[in-house]
Amino acid sequence: MIPLPFYLVIAAALFCVGLYGALARRNAIAILIGIELMLNAVNLNLVAFWRYIKPASPTMDLAGQVFALFVVTLAAAEAAIGLALVIAIYRSRDTVNVEDVDLMKW
Amino acid sequence: MFNLAFLIPIFPLLAFVLIVFFLNRNNRVSALTAVGGILLAGVFSYGVLFEAIGRGGELAKHPESFSLPGFFTLPTGKETFFVGWMIDPLAAITLFMVTTICLMIFIYSIGYMQHSHTDAQGQHHVTDDPRYARFFAYISLFAGGMLGLVISSNLIELFLFWEIMGLCSYLLIGFWSVRAPGEHHIDDAQTVRAKFAAIKAFLTTRVGDSVFFIGIIFLYIHAHDLTFPVIFTEETLHHLAKTEMLPGVPWVTVIALLILAGTIGKSAQFPLHIWLPDAMEGPTPVSALIHAATMVSAGVYLIARMFPLFLTAAETHGPVMQVVALVGAFTALFAATIGIAQDDIKRVLAYSTISQLGFMVAALGIEAYTAGTFHLITHAFFKALLFLSAGAVIHGVGTNDMMNMGGLRKKMPITATVFIVGAIALAGIPPFAGFWSKDEILGHAFELGFGEHPDPVASAVFVMLAIAAFCTAFYMTRQIFLTFFGEGRDHHAFEHAHESPVVMWAPLAVLAFFAATIGFINATPLGIDFFGKFVGEYVLGIKAHMEHTPFNPLVAGMSVGIALTGIALGYLLYGLRPLKHGQRDPLMVLGPVWTLLRNKYFMDELYGVVIAQKAGPAGKTGKADSVRVQPGLLLMFVGWLSEVCYAFDKAIVDGMVNLVAALGRALATVSGWIDKTFVDGAVNLVGVVTEEIGDGLKLIQTGRVQNYLLLAVTGATICVLVFFLIR
Amino acid sequence: MSTPLVLTYVGFLIMAAVAICGGLIAVSARNLIRAALGLILSFVGVAGLYFVLEAEFIAVVQILVYVGAISILVLFAVMLTRGLMRRDLSAQNSQWIAALVVALVLFSALLLVATGTNWKVAETKIAGDLIPKLGEQLMTTYLLPFEAVSLLLLAALVGAIVIARE
């Protein structure tokens, strides 16, 4: 089998790419894209650990997969809320540039 | 009945309150309220007297005292005074005397406080005094004070009522110190005199009262109580006699002498007698009520009340009783001689009052308790009668000066008759009241002074009192002849004279009846000793240990003889050849002695030089405001002394205080600087540092969510690294 | 079903490359449409990795939900807010260098962790069909989280409608 660290490194890379997107992009939708990437990285980790670490009897306990499914669900919910917020901000402030949204500034 | 006795002073006090607050608009109603108040008090007093007589000797042995419960108390540290009252035979008979005389005088005042005058058209007008209602309020308050004093069961209460009477005396002497526009019966000079007489009376009696109060304080310190039944027990009196202020001077002597000072002030004894003659500036009912019958005899009543204390003092061989006797006898003689040479009808009576009070004090001083209190009662009746008749004369004639009267017997027959009754009673002719009491005093003094064990003090007292009795008879005769006999020396006054209205002469008749007959309650020569048994056997439950003086025909004859001699001399000088208008007084042949008596031994001038005197344009035109008080030598010395003390105070005491203050100020300045610089500095530093840090830190609050996220992730990364590396 | 190890390595590397490249396009493309397409590419790559891990159900769900639903949602949002970004403005914000540094440092840290840790790996073969078991466990052992997630999804749905409504 392919060694576990391969998957972990790929997941880490994907996570850091997504993190960069979330931190460095100006467009709110681009930030959401970054966050989706990070969630994918996490899911990849969950499934990899299920396959390699946990399955003393992988047929009996499917926790890794179950939680991966939950994360997928959460990602869908998050995407729906996030995009709704983007639409709402766009309506009220005529922008999707998060640098213009700084109401909490001192 | 006794348990309701506290109502007796309440009625007149209630009348006072009603008049002052509600009724003062209406003169008639005010007067009737006052009369009603004293009438109710009189009804209760008579009830008390009858019950007291019914109890007989038992009451004398065990006086009844009561106290009001609850909040009528006066807490004084450890002890509590109860507001209470006490009835003993002396109180009962004094209540009878006071209410009777008050009632008569109140009724008399209804007429007296109206003034008649003739206007330019010759019309007669009778108008009320402008302060008619106020007058009745004052005398009601006074009556309440006097009745309260009589039934007081402790010295504090007694002193309170004592001072209420002093206040009323002041207010009533100065009653005519203000002249309303259109008031005709007084002039400006009179208002000035009234004003200063009131001040003089108030201040002079205050001297005695202050000393008296010191006595009360000492008594409280050593007896731990001021309630009569408590302090007049064998143990307390014994304790007072045993504890000494100085070696050989027991406290009881000191306290008795201090209390005597109260009597000297209130009863106008020498040397504090000077206020009483001037007090005649007040309306005549006031002179009769306060300055003849009741308030001035309160001083004598005080000695009678405190008699067990004085007896105890006498037992310790202190000079207390001798002092009392000599003060009284000297005053009696001193005032009687002055009375000879006065022309003012009321001043003659005033000096007579001083003299008779001296008789009472002297009687108590020679331990003749019964005689002294008996004379207190009889004197009140005939002296009130004399004053009121004199008031009727003044009211009719419009002047006080006997030299402007004469022949009034024809114009005012009733007044003349009752006046003569009073005068005979005062002079001591049997069977009128004054004879019985005065004879008893003289008899007692004679017994002690010339009996088996002659007492030099008592013999001196007897001699002085005998001469005083002679003078009394003489000046009363002089007064009668100058006033009622002969011919009118002032035509205008004689024409103006008229008999008083019935409201004035009816009380006079009642008082004349008493003046003639009251003496029979203790007519010892006739074997009647009701009063002596009633009052004199026990003093507040302590057996009076004086012997009953048997009737001495020699003394009785002597006193009647003295009185008759005085009357005869008076008749010779004034009756045989009545004074004509402008004629000089026949007594002026006495020369310097006349001058001395005429000027009252220059006592007023002496006080003027030593203490203070009036200065400035007094007289007919003098306004009250322009009269100043000129300090006398003593006052000047006191003033100088106070200047010195003031300078000392200013320089040394104030200097020290200011130094301390300056030091404190300097210290406070240093302390303040430290506080401002270091303590405040530290506090401010904390504030400034916090503010600077905040200013710096707020910069990271950019409001951009990505900044926050970046920082959070940086922190998380560092955590991961650290966690991994230290593993 | 046994696949030769070499083929497995080849499939893994291809899928990993697809995932990483898609991700890079997604975060770096100036055009948001392109970024969304990059995102789809990345999702497909990850789905491929799930196949390599023999988690076929998850892989299918990944394609259905992510590629079929979320990516389309993103595309719609992009088109709704089109033309807003000024042309002259950079797609990156002012802190992008710092973000890059942090991302790289974190990557190195995760690299250290992933390679430096002694994983207790167990070699197992998967026998039989796992999907009925997955369904069974969802309805028994993990019933409570399942229901909670359902509720969350419902709430998110209602919330999204409320927020985005005019």
Tab-separated table of C-alpha atoms in Angstrom, chain C residues 7-96:
chain	number	residue	atom	x	y	z
C	7	LEU	CA	-0.772	1.161	-10.834
C	8	THR	CA	-1.889	2.296	-7.471
C	9	TYR	CA	1.064	4.658	-7.189
C	10	VAL	CA	0.407	5.997	-10.676
C	11	GLY	CA	-3.273	6.594	-9.915
C	12	PHE	CA	-2.406	8.246	-6.607
C	13	LEU	CA	0.173	10.588	-8.112
C	14	ILE	CA	-2.149	11.621	-10.970
C	15	MET	CA	-5.027	12.262	-8.674
C	16	ALA	CA	-2.805	14.152	-6.183
C	17	ALA	CA	-1.422	16.309	-8.963
C	18	VAL	CA	-4.932	17.043	-10.245
C	19	ALA	CA	-6.071	18.013	-6.748
C	20	ILE	CA	-3.099	20.270	-6.006
C	21	CYS	CA	-3.103	21.914	-9.419
C	22	GLY	CA	-6.853	22.541	-9.258
C	23	GLY	CA	-6.377	24.077	-5.858
C	24	LEU	CA	-3.589	26.352	-7.087
C	25	ILE	CA	-5.740	27.514	-10.012
C	26	ALA	CA	-8.643	28.099	-7.624
C	27	VAL	CA	-6.658	30.424	-5.365
C	28	SER	CA	-4.583	32.192	-7.943
C	29	ALA	CA	-6.871	32.739	-10.943
C	30	ARG	CA	-7.832	36.327	-11.445
C	31	ASN	CA	-11.041	35.374	-13.130
C	32	LEU	CA	-13.449	33.918	-10.622
C	33	ILE	CA	-15.030	31.613	-13.214
C	34	ARG	CA	-11.675	30.080	-13.727
C	35	ALA	CA	-11.126	29.842	-10.044
C	36	ALA	CA	-14.411	27.972	-9.684
C	37	LEU	CA	-13.434	25.600	-12.476
C	38	GLY	CA	-10.090	25.036	-10.718
C	39	LEU	CA	-12.049	24.236	-7.612
C	40	ILE	CA	-14.060	21.593	-9.513
C	41	LEU	CA	-10.817	20.126	-10.777
C	42	SER	CA	-9.486	19.919	-7.282
C	43	PHE	CA	-12.681	18.265	-6.039
C	44	VAL	CA	-12.418	15.651	-8.766
C	45	GLY	CA	-8.800	14.989	-7.811
C	46	VAL	CA	-9.767	14.466	-4.176
C	47	ALA	CA	-12.567	12.144	-5.268
C	48	GLY	CA	-9.994	10.144	-7.167
C	49	LEU	CA	-7.863	9.905	-4.024
C	50	TYR	CA	-10.903	8.496	-2.198
C	51	PHE	CA	-11.110	5.779	-4.863
C	52	VAL	CA	-7.484	4.972	-4.261
C	53	LEU	CA	-8.282	4.731	-0.559
C	54	GLU	CA	-11.057	2.279	-1.393
C	55	ALA	CA	-13.755	4.586	-0.027
C	56	GLU	CA	-15.978	4.489	-3.063
C	57	PHE	CA	-19.123	5.818	-1.384
C	58	ILE	CA	-17.353	8.941	-0.128
C	59	ALA	CA	-15.847	9.483	-3.559
C	60	VAL	CA	-19.268	9.370	-5.192
C	61	VAL	CA	-20.730	11.691	-2.566
C	62	GLN	CA	-17.789	14.033	-3.129
C	63	ILE	CA	-18.539	14.273	-6.793
C	64	LEU	CA	-22.277	14.607	-6.279
C	65	VAL	CA	-22.221	17.190	-3.550
C	66	TYR	CA	-19.118	19.193	-4.217
C	67	VAL	CA	-18.841	19.085	-7.934
C	68	GLY	CA	-22.548	18.875	-8.621
C	69	ALA	CA	-23.924	21.214	-5.951
C	70	ILE	CA	-21.438	23.459	-4.182
C	71	SER	CA	-19.410	24.341	-7.265
C	72	ILE	CA	-22.538	25.209	-9.182
C	73	LEU	CA	-23.659	27.329	-6.245
C	74	VAL	CA	-20.337	29.158	-6.343
C	75	LEU	CA	-20.653	29.693	-10.051
C	76	PHE	CA	-24.107	31.197	-9.605
C	77	ALA	CA	-22.818	33.522	-6.882
C	78	VAL	CA	-19.965	34.570	-9.099
C	79	MET	CA	-22.299	35.378	-11.911
C	80	LEU	CA	-24.673	37.281	-9.599
C	81	THR	CA	-21.861	39.556	-8.428
C	82	ARG	CA	-20.172	39.872	-11.754
C	83	GLY	CA	-18.321	42.967	-12.874
C	84	LEU	CA	-18.010	44.328	-9.442
C	85	MET	CA	-14.291	43.945	-8.967
C	86	ARG	CA	-12.427	46.821	-10.496
C	87	ARG	CA	-10.126	45.746	-13.249
C	88	ASP	CA	-7.174	47.685	-12.004
C	89	LEU	CA	-7.419	46.163	-8.546
C	90	SER	CA	-5.243	43.137	-7.768
C	91	ALA	CA	-7.005	39.884	-6.882
C	92	GLN	CA	-4.774	39.645	-3.829
C	93	ASN	CA	-5.178	41.879	-0.868
C	94	SER	CA	-2.438	43.871	0.916
C	95	GLN	CA	-1.375	41.041	3.230
C	96	TRP	CA	-0.893	38.384	0.628
